[in-house]
Amino acid sequence: MEKLVIEGGYRLSGEVEVSGSKNASLPIMAATILAEGDYFIDNVPNLRDVRTLSKLLNLLNIETEQKQNSLKIKNNGGNSFEAPYELVKTMRASILVLGPLLGRRGKAKVSLPGGCAIGERPVDQHIKALKAMGAKIEIEHGYIIAECERLKGTDIYFDLVTVTGTENIMMAAACAEGETTIYNAAIEPEVVDLGNFLRKMGVKIEGLGTKTVKIYGKETLSPTNYRVMNDRIEAATLICAAAITGGDVKILGVPKNCLTTVIEKFLEIGVEIEDIDNETVRILSKKKLKAADITTQVYPGFPTDLQAQFMALMTVAEGVSVVTENIFENRFMHVAELKRMGANIRLKDRSAIVTGVEKLSGAHVMASDLRASASLVLAGLIAEGETHIHRIYHLDRGYEKFDEKLNKLGAKIKRVENGD
């Protein structure tokens, strides 16, 4: 197993490019179940989660070949319908094959999902919606076992906003009989990206990016080519890296229209953001950061996927900030690790009260989930001495060559064998 060793204290400068979005790539890959034939999907990050889903598609008689950031997919059809525990346990997004398998092949046996240990993320909304569309579903021995004739379009009311639930039902509805209307749908940009991909396959969809999405089912769909959107969370994490080191960094491929709330918060804490063109910004951080409060919310609010990274900034900001987590109940596991590095953080209910300190100190710390690992990297960039980050497989699930990108900007990060 590998770890990262970071020598802190280096100011970042230079130019870096944002990778394609993991959270958009995965549902788009799952959607290739819906039609036989050849696909070419560009701007796909070369990540552990992408490779895991590729293995799962292979088990479903769908060939995948990734070269750098391009993915060739050939759906050979067939009747395979099982997503086994061995693959699903490492990645919650595997649940995304449930909808398209039911919609196209009429059967699905999908292990209950795993992934990051950041709290309960139940799939009951998925199951309730698919049952409303006519599926028979049982939970047995840790598997969702489902079957149907042809799904029937209907009105779906989500009790709470669910990104993967919205995506699953959009895919299931794509080849269902009749119209499906999803109420209280997720409006995240990655959901819209999936919708645009489905449109290219021949699906008529209305209301993308709104709380009410209508899908007109079509029995036969066509394979297509597509370019995945850039990763808004990686872009924001790179802004954090420039900001925390007092850097001067040009970031290419920033989906600024998806980051309005986040950019406003960066400006509030004293980060200078200069627009170069539509997708390029220059980040300047020449002075002490100021404390600011954040509350995570569903899109377009402040994203939970950026909470840990922003908290890392606040550990060395001037003043006291309150970070409130409203999405996942266990998403403060990075707090104990930041405190090992000298951060002053106190937990109270669903909030972390962060009092900025003059400096952090390098230490051995352990990543508990994907975004927590990124926050520890950010802290390590400015900590005195060396920071050793263990269990970086979490980082590799969601950030493409993140250590290499930071090193090109002047960071001192080594990837070494850990032995644990």
Short mmCIF file of C-alpha atoms in Angstrom, two decimals:
data_model
loop_
_atom_site.label_atom_id
_atom_site.label_comp_id
_atom_site.label_asym_id
_atom_site.label_seq_id
_atom_site.Cartn_x
_atom_site.Cartn_y
_atom_site.Cartn_z
CA MET A 1 0.00 0.00 0.00
CA GLU A 2 1.24 3.48 -0.85
CA LYS A 3 1.37 6.70 1.13
CA LEU A 4 2.19 10.32 0.32
CA VAL A 5 5.07 12.12 2.00
CA ILE A 6 4.72 15.90 1.75
CA GLU A 7 7.39 18.42 2.62
CA GLY A 8 5.48 21.54 3.50
CA GLY A 9 6.23 25.21 3.02
CA TYR A 10 6.42 25.62 -0.76
CA ARG A 11 4.38 28.26 -2.58
CA LEU A 12 2.56 26.93 -5.64
CA SER A 13 2.88 28.69 -8.98
CA GLY A 14 2.44 27.84 -12.63
CA GLU A 15 -0.32 26.33 -14.73
CA VAL A 16 -2.50 23.26 -14.20
CA GLU A 17 -5.44 21.68 -16.03
CA VAL A 18 -8.61 20.27 -14.49
CA SER A 19 -9.47 16.65 -15.33
CA GLY A 20 -12.79 15.29 -16.48
CA SER A 21 -15.48 14.71 -13.88
CA LYS A 22 -15.57 11.36 -12.10
CA ASN A 23 -19.12 11.97 -10.88
CA ALA A 24 -20.28 12.61 -14.45
CA SER A 25 -18.24 9.82 -16.07
CA LEU A 26 -19.61 7.00 -13.90
CA PRO A 27 -23.34 7.41 -14.67
CA ILE A 28 -22.54 8.02 -18.34
CA MET A 29 -20.60 4.74 -18.40
CA ALA A 30 -23.53 2.98 -16.74
CA ALA A 31 -25.88 4.42 -19.37
CA THR A 32 -24.06 2.48 -22.10
CA ILE A 33 -25.98 -0.58 -20.83
CA LEU A 34 -29.06 0.90 -22.51
CA ALA A 35 -28.05 0.31 -26.13
CA GLU A 36 -25.84 -2.18 -27.94
CA GLY A 37 -23.03 -0.90 -30.11
CA ASP A 38 -19.91 1.26 -29.96
CA TYR A 39 -19.35 4.36 -27.82
CA PHE A 40 -16.45 6.80 -27.62
CA ILE A 41 -16.39 8.86 -24.44
CA ASP A 42 -13.74 11.56 -24.10
CA ASN A 43 -12.37 13.47 -21.09
CA VAL A 44 -12.79 10.49 -18.74
CA PRO A 45 -10.36 10.67 -15.79
CA ASN A 46 -8.07 7.68 -15.37
CA LEU A 47 -9.14 6.80 -11.83
CA ARG A 48 -9.66 3.77 -9.63
CA ASP A 49 -13.45 4.22 -9.65
CA VAL A 50 -13.52 4.38 -13.45
CA ARG A 51 -11.48 1.18 -13.65
CA THR A 52 -13.79 -0.50 -11.12
CA LEU A 53 -16.90 0.37 -13.14
CA SER A 54 -15.13 -0.80 -16.31
CA LYS A 55 -14.59 -4.20 -14.68
CA LEU A 56 -18.25 -4.30 -13.74
CA LEU A 57 -19.31 -3.48 -17.31
CA ASN A 58 -17.00 -6.25 -18.56
CA LEU A 59 -18.96 -8.73 -16.42
CA LEU A 60 -22.10 -7.50 -18.19
CA ASN A 61 -20.61 -8.35 -21.62
CA ILE A 62 -19.64 -4.75 -22.30
CA GLU A 63 -16.03 -4.26 -23.44
CA THR A 64 -14.10 -1.19 -22.27
CA GLU A 65 -10.73 0.16 -23.34
CA GLN A 66 -9.25 3.31 -21.82
CA LYS A 67 -6.32 5.11 -23.40
CA GLN A 68 -5.30 8.15 -21.38
CA ASN A 69 -8.58 10.06 -21.05
CA SER A 70 -10.56 8.41 -23.84
CA LEU A 71 -12.80 5.43 -23.26
CA LYS A 72 -14.00 3.06 -25.96
CA ILE A 73 -17.01 0.98 -24.97
CA LYS A 74 -18.60 -1.83 -26.96
CA ASN A 75 -21.91 -3.15 -25.68
CA ASN A 76 -22.26 -6.70 -27.03
CA GLY A 77 -25.70 -7.25 -25.51
CA GLY A 78 -26.55 -10.46 -23.70
CA ASN A 79 -28.41 -11.37 -20.54
CA SER A 80 -25.83 -10.78 -17.78
CA PHE A 81 -27.35 -8.78 -14.96
CA GLU A 82 -25.26 -9.23 -11.78
CA ALA A 83 -23.07 -6.63 -10.03
CA PRO A 84 -21.16 -8.68 -7.43
CA TYR A 85 -20.16 -7.64 -3.93
CA GLU A 86 -16.43 -7.88 -4.73
CA LEU A 87 -16.70 -4.86 -7.04
CA VAL A 88 -19.60 -2.94 -5.53
CA LYS A 89 -18.13 -2.92 -2.00
CA THR A 90 -15.43 -0.44 -3.02
CA MET A 91 -17.62 2.05 -4.86
CA ARG A 92 -21.09 3.28 -4.09
CA ALA A 93 -21.62 4.47 -7.67
CA SER A 94 -21.99 0.83 -8.73
CA ILE A 95 -25.66 1.20 -7.74
CA LEU A 96 -26.01 3.17 -11.00
CA VAL A 97 -26.20 -0.06 -13.03
CA LEU A 98 -29.49 -0.99 -11.31
CA GLY A 99 -31.71 1.33 -13.35
CA PRO A 100 -30.28 0.66 -16.81
CA LEU A 101 -30.10 -3.11 -16.21
CA LEU A 102 -33.78 -3.21 -15.28
CA GLY A 103 -34.70 -0.87 -18.11
CA ARG A 104 -32.85 -2.76 -20.83
CA ARG A 105 -32.37 -6.35 -19.64
CA GLY A 106 -35.35 -6.71 -17.33
CA LYS A 107 -33.31 -8.13 -14.47
CA ALA A 108 -30.74 -6.88 -11.99
CA LYS A 109 -28.88 -8.40 -9.06
CA VAL A 110 -26.82 -5.64 -7.49
CA SER A 111 -24.95 -5.84 -4.20
CA LEU A 112 -25.82 -3.15 -1.70
CA PRO A 113 -23.15 -0.49 -2.20
CA GLY A 114 -20.02 0.48 -0.28
CA GLY A 115 -17.58 3.34 -0.86
CA CYS A 116 -16.55 6.12 1.51
CA ALA A 117 -17.41 5.78 5.19
CA ILE A 118 -19.14 9.15 5.48
CA GLY A 119 -22.52 8.08 6.72
CA GLU A 120 -25.74 6.39 5.71
CA ARG A 121 -26.70 6.89 2.08
CA PRO A 122 -29.72 4.62 1.71
CA VAL A 123 -30.93 3.33 -1.64
CA ASP A 124 -34.57 3.15 -0.55
CA GLN A 125 -35.45 6.07 -2.83
CA HIS A 126 -34.13 4.14 -5.86
CA ILE A 127 -36.07 1.02 -4.89
CA LYS A 128 -39.32 2.84 -4.19
CA ALA A 129 -39.18 4.59 -7.56
CA LEU A 130 -38.39 1.43 -9.52
CA LYS A 131 -41.24 -0.40 -7.78
CA ALA A 132 -43.56 2.43 -8.83
CA MET A 133 -42.43 1.77 -12.42
CA GLY A 134 -43.46 -1.88 -12.14
CA ALA A 135 -40.34 -3.66 -10.93
CA LYS A 136 -40.50 -6.50 -8.42
CA ILE A 137 -37.67 -6.01 -5.93
CA GLU A 138 -36.42 -8.02 -2.96
CA ILE A 139 -33.39 -7.57 -0.69
CA GLU A 140 -31.73 -10.92 -0.06
CA HIS A 141 -28.31 -11.75 1.42
CA GLY A 142 -27.02 -8.22 0.83
CA TYR A 143 -28.25 -8.00 -2.77
CA ILE A 144 -30.97 -6.02 -4.49
CA ILE A 145 -32.74 -8.57 -6.70
CA ALA A 146 -35.08 -7.00 -9.23
CA GLU A 147 -37.01 -7.99 -12.33
CA CYS A 148 -39.69 -6.60 -14.60
CA GLU A 149 -41.33 -7.00 -17.99
CA ARG A 150 -40.96 -3.52 -19.45
CA LEU A 151 -40.87 -0.66 -16.97
CA LYS A 152 -43.83 1.70 -17.13
CA GLY A 153 -43.46 5.46 -17.03
CA THR A 154 -45.07 7.12 -14.03
CA ASP A 155 -44.76 10.06 -11.61
CA ILE A 156 -41.86 9.69 -9.17
CA TYR A 157 -41.76 11.79 -5.99
CA PHE A 158 -38.43 11.70 -4.16
CA ASP A 159 -38.76 12.28 -0.40
CA LEU A 160 -35.30 13.83 -0.40
CA VAL A 161 -32.93 15.02 -3.09
CA THR A 162 -30.77 12.14 -4.31
CA VAL A 163 -28.21 12.51 -7.09
CA THR A 164 -27.69 8.81 -7.82
CA GLY A 165 -31.41 8.19 -7.35
CA THR A 166 -32.26 10.82 -9.96
CA GLU A 167 -29.65 9.39 -12.33
CA ASN A 168 -30.80 5.81 -11.85
CA ILE A 169 -34.43 6.65 -12.57
CA MET A 170 -33.52 8.81 -15.58
CA MET A 171 -31.71 5.81 -17.08
CA ALA A 172 -34.47 3.37 -16.17
CA ALA A 173 -37.06 5.71 -17.68
CA ALA A 174 -35.06 6.17 -20.89
CA CYS A 175 -36.42 2.93 -22.35
CA ALA A 176 -39.56 2.57 -20.23
CA GLU A 177 -43.02 2.60 -21.77
CA GLY A 178 -44.53 6.08 -21.68
CA GLU A 179 -43.55 9.20 -19.77
CA THR A 180 -41.80 9.42 -16.41
CA THR A 181 -41.81 12.63 -14.40
CA ILE A 182 -39.35 12.98 -11.52
CA TYR A 183 -40.34 15.48 -8.84
CA ASN A 184 -37.73 16.84 -6.39
CA ALA A 185 -35.02 15.78 -8.83
CA ALA A 186 -31.36 16.56 -8.20
CA ILE A 187 -30.12 19.51 -10.29
CA GLU A 188 -26.35 18.93 -10.02
CA PRO A 189 -24.34 19.63 -13.19
CA GLU A 190 -23.35 15.95 -13.35
CA VAL A 191 -27.05 14.99 -13.55
CA VAL A 192 -27.44 17.44 -16.42
CA ASP A 193 -24.39 15.94 -18.14
CA LEU A 194 -25.96 12.48 -17.96
CA GLY A 195 -29.19 13.91 -19.34
CA ASN A 196 -27.33 15.43 -22.28
CA PHE A 197 -25.70 12.05 -22.96
CA LEU A 198 -29.10 10.33 -22.91
CA ARG A 199 -30.41 12.96 -25.33
CA LYS A 200 -27.60 12.08 -27.73
CA MET A 201 -28.73 8.44 -27.46
CA GLY A 202 -32.17 9.52 -28.64
CA VAL A 203 -34.08 10.15 -25.41
CA LYS A 204 -36.39 13.15 -25.19
CA ILE A 205 -35.91 14.86 -21.81
CA GLU A 206 -37.49 18.06 -20.53
CA GLY A 207 -36.55 20.11 -17.45
CA LEU A 208 -32.88 19.15 -17.08
CA GLY A 209 -31.33 21.26 -14.35
CA THR A 210 -34.70 21.86 -12.67
CA LYS A 211 -36.53 20.10 -9.84
CA THR A 212 -38.97 18.51 -12.28
CA VAL A 213 -37.58 16.31 -15.05
CA LYS A 214 -39.72 14.55 -17.63
CA ILE A 215 -38.34 11.60 -19.62
CA TYR A 216 -40.15 10.20 -22.65
CA GLY A 217 -39.28 6.51 -22.85
CA LYS A 218 -38.08 5.05 -26.12
CA GLU A 219 -37.75 1.31 -26.76
CA THR A 220 -34.69 1.54 -29.01
CA LEU A 221 -31.75 3.84 -28.28
CA SER A 222 -28.51 4.40 -30.16
CA PRO A 223 -24.87 4.39 -29.03
CA THR A 224 -23.10 7.73 -29.33
CA ASN A 225 -19.92 9.73 -28.73
CA TYR A 226 -19.63 12.24 -25.92
CA ARG A 227 -17.24 14.52 -24.03
CA VAL A 228 -17.64 14.51 -20.25
CA MET A 229 -17.72 17.82 -18.36
CA ASN A 230 -14.72 18.91 -16.30
CA ASP A 231 -14.59 18.15 -12.57
CA ARG A 232 -15.90 21.09 -10.56
CA ILE A 233 -14.72 19.62 -7.23
CA GLU A 234 -11.18 19.07 -8.49
CA ALA A 235 -11.16 22.61 -9.86
CA ALA A 236 -12.20 23.99 -6.46
CA THR A 237 -9.65 21.79 -4.68
CA LEU A 238 -6.90 23.19 -6.90
CA ILE A 239 -8.08 26.71 -6.01
CA CYS A 240 -7.77 25.67 -2.35
CA ALA A 241 -4.21 24.46 -2.95
CA ALA A 242 -3.21 27.76 -4.54
CA ALA A 243 -4.94 29.74 -1.79
CA ILE A 244 -3.52 27.88 1.20
CA THR A 245 0.07 28.19 -0.07
CA GLY A 246 -0.17 31.88 -0.96
CA GLY A 247 0.24 30.85 -4.58
CA ASP A 248 -0.09 32.28 -8.05
CA VAL A 249 -1.66 29.58 -10.21
CA LYS A 250 -3.43 29.58 -13.54
CA ILE A 251 -6.08 26.84 -13.66
CA LEU A 252 -7.40 25.70 -17.04
CA GLY A 253 -10.73 23.97 -17.59
CA VAL A 254 -12.64 25.45 -14.65
CA PRO A 255 -16.43 24.99 -15.05
CA LYS A 256 -17.09 28.42 -13.53
CA ASN A 257 -20.83 28.35 -14.19
CA CYS A 258 -21.04 25.38 -11.77
CA LEU A 259 -19.00 27.05 -9.03
CA THR A 260 -20.72 30.38 -8.43
CA THR A 261 -21.39 29.77 -4.72
CA VAL A 262 -17.89 28.41 -4.15
CA ILE A 263 -16.15 31.26 -5.95
CA GLU A 264 -18.10 33.80 -3.89
CA LYS A 265 -16.82 32.09 -0.73
CA PHE A 266 -13.21 32.17 -1.96
CA LEU A 267 -13.53 35.88 -2.64
CA GLU A 268 -14.97 36.37 0.85
CA ILE A 269 -11.90 34.83 2.53
CA GLY A 270 -9.50 37.01 0.54
CA VAL A 271 -8.52 34.89 -2.47
CA GLU A 272 -8.08 36.90 -5.66
CA ILE A 273 -9.61 35.24 -8.72
CA GLU A 274 -8.84 36.73 -12.10
CA ASP A 275 -10.89 35.60 -15.10
CA ILE A 276 -8.64 34.84 -18.06
CA ASP A 277 -11.26 33.36 -20.38
CA ASN A 278 -14.42 31.24 -20.19
CA GLU A 279 -12.72 28.29 -18.45
CA THR A 280 -9.42 29.71 -17.18
CA VAL A 281 -8.78 31.55 -13.95
CA ARG A 282 -5.69 32.89 -12.22
CA ILE A 283 -5.62 32.40 -8.46
CA LEU A 284 -3.65 34.89 -6.36
CA SER A 285 -3.36 34.51 -2.60
CA LYS A 286 -1.00 37.19 -1.34
CA LYS A 287 -2.34 37.87 2.14
CA LYS A 288 -3.58 36.07 5.24
CA LEU A 289 -6.86 34.29 4.61
CA LYS A 290 -9.91 35.46 6.58
CA ALA A 291 -12.23 33.11 8.44
CA ALA A 292 -15.70 32.50 7.00
CA ASP A 293 -18.62 30.23 7.81
CA ILE A 294 -19.96 27.61 5.41
CA THR A 295 -23.01 25.38 5.46
CA THR A 296 -23.14 22.47 3.05
CA GLN A 297 -26.28 22.21 0.95
CA VAL A 298 -27.48 20.48 -2.17
CA TYR A 299 -26.55 22.19 -5.44
CA PRO A 300 -26.31 25.12 -6.05
CA GLY A 301 -25.34 25.55 -2.38
CA PHE A 302 -21.87 24.94 -0.98
CA PRO A 303 -20.99 21.31 -1.86
CA THR A 304 -20.40 18.72 0.83
CA ASP A 305 -17.62 17.38 -1.40
CA LEU A 306 -15.64 20.58 -0.71
CA GLN A 307 -16.29 20.87 3.02
CA ALA A 308 -13.11 19.09 4.16
CA GLN A 309 -10.87 21.04 1.79
CA PHE A 310 -12.35 24.38 2.85
CA MET A 311 -11.89 23.40 6.49
CA ALA A 312 -8.19 22.88 5.79
CA LEU A 313 -8.03 26.50 4.61
CA MET A 314 -9.80 27.70 7.73
CA THR A 315 -7.28 25.98 10.04
CA VAL A 316 -4.76 28.73 9.17
CA ALA A 317 -7.18 31.59 8.48
CA GLU A 318 -7.47 34.67 10.68
CA GLY A 319 -10.39 34.34 13.08
CA VAL A 320 -13.04 31.73 13.88
CA SER A 321 -15.12 29.90 11.29
CA VAL A 322 -18.05 27.55 11.68
CA VAL A 323 -18.31 24.68 9.20
CA THR A 324 -21.76 23.04 9.26
CA GLU A 325 -22.37 19.71 7.51
CA ASN A 326 -25.98 19.14 6.48
CA ILE A 327 -25.61 16.30 3.97
CA PHE A 328 -23.67 13.43 5.59
CA GLU A 329 -23.62 12.78 9.32
CA ASN A 330 -20.12 11.23 9.49
CA ARG A 331 -18.24 13.68 7.33
CA PHE A 332 -16.00 15.11 10.04
CA MET A 333 -13.58 12.20 10.34
CA HIS A 334 -10.78 14.38 8.95
CA VAL A 335 -11.08 16.66 12.00
CA ALA A 336 -9.11 14.34 14.28
CA GLU A 337 -6.34 14.09 11.67
CA LEU A 338 -6.15 17.87 11.18
CA LYS A 339 -5.93 18.26 14.96
CA ARG A 340 -2.93 15.90 14.92
CA MET A 341 -1.27 18.52 12.73
CA GLY A 342 -2.00 21.31 15.22
CA ALA A 343 -5.38 22.56 14.01
CA ASN A 344 -7.72 24.08 16.61
CA ILE A 345 -11.11 22.50 15.89
CA ARG A 346 -14.02 21.80 18.20
CA LEU A 347 -17.02 19.71 17.17
CA LYS A 348 -20.53 20.60 18.25
CA ASP A 349 -23.44 18.63 16.80
CA ARG A 350 -23.24 18.99 13.02
CA SER A 351 -20.73 21.86 13.11
CA ALA A 352 -16.98 22.22 13.42
CA ILE A 353 -15.76 25.42 15.07
CA VAL A 354 -12.36 26.22 13.62
CA THR A 355 -10.03 28.78 15.20
CA GLY A 356 -7.19 29.64 12.86
CA VAL A 357 -3.64 28.96 14.05
CA GLU A 358 -0.34 30.46 12.91
CA LYS A 359 1.05 27.19 11.59
CA LEU A 360 0.44 23.48 11.20
CA SER A 361 3.01 20.77 11.89
CA GLY A 362 3.71 17.71 9.79
CA ALA A 363 2.48 14.40 11.23
CA HIS A 364 1.41 10.89 10.28
CA VAL A 365 -2.27 11.06 9.35
CA MET A 366 -4.79 8.68 7.84
CA ALA A 367 -7.29 9.36 5.07
CA SER A 368 -10.82 8.19 5.93
CA ASP A 369 -12.55 9.08 2.66
CA LEU A 370 -11.96 10.72 -0.70
CA ARG A 371 -12.41 14.38 0.20
CA ALA A 372 -10.81 13.98 3.63
CA SER A 373 -7.67 12.77 1.91
CA ALA A 374 -7.60 15.93 -0.22
CA SER A 375 -7.93 18.10 2.89
CA LEU A 376 -4.92 16.37 4.44
CA VAL A 377 -2.88 17.00 1.30
CA LEU A 378 -3.79 20.69 1.49
CA ALA A 379 -2.78 20.84 5.14
CA GLY A 380 0.46 19.05 4.35
CA LEU A 381 1.37 21.65 1.73
CA ILE A 382 1.82 24.31 4.42
CA ALA A 383 2.73 22.25 7.48
CA GLU A 384 6.22 22.53 8.96
CA GLY A 385 8.24 19.40 8.31
CA GLU A 386 6.94 16.22 6.71
CA THR A 387 3.37 14.98 6.55
CA HIS A 388 2.78 11.27 5.87
CA ILE A 389 -0.70 10.54 4.51
CA HIS A 390 -1.70 6.89 4.78
CA ARG A 391 -4.48 5.06 2.90
CA ILE A 392 -4.24 7.28 -0.16
CA TYR A 393 -6.25 4.80 -2.20
CA HIS A 394 -9.15 7.05 -1.19
CA LEU A 395 -7.46 9.99 -2.95
CA ASP A 396 -6.81 7.91 -6.06
CA ARG A 397 -10.51 7.06 -6.30
CA GLY A 398 -11.40 10.63 -7.18
CA TYR A 399 -8.36 12.75 -8.14
CA GLU A 400 -6.37 12.01 -11.27
CA LYS A 401 -2.60 12.30 -10.66
CA PHE A 402 -3.26 14.90 -7.98
CA ASP A 403 0.22 14.64 -6.45
CA GLU A 404 1.83 14.96 -9.90
CA LYS A 405 -0.22 18.06 -10.69
CA LEU A 406 0.80 19.70 -7.42
CA ASN A 407 4.46 18.80 -7.92
CA LYS A 408 4.43 20.53 -11.31
CA LEU A 409 3.29 23.66 -9.44
CA GLY A 410 6.22 23.44 -7.03
CA ALA A 411 5.00 21.15 -4.25
CA LYS A 412 7.31 18.51 -2.77
CA ILE A 413 5.28 15.29 -2.66
CA LYS A 414 6.61 11.73 -2.86
CA ARG A 415 4.56 8.60 -3.35
CA VAL A 416 6.21 5.72 -1.51
CA GLU A 417 5.41 2.16 -0.46
CA ASN A 418 4.04 2.12 3.02
CA GLY A 419 3.93 -1.50 4.05
CA ASP A 420 0.63 -1.21 5.95
#
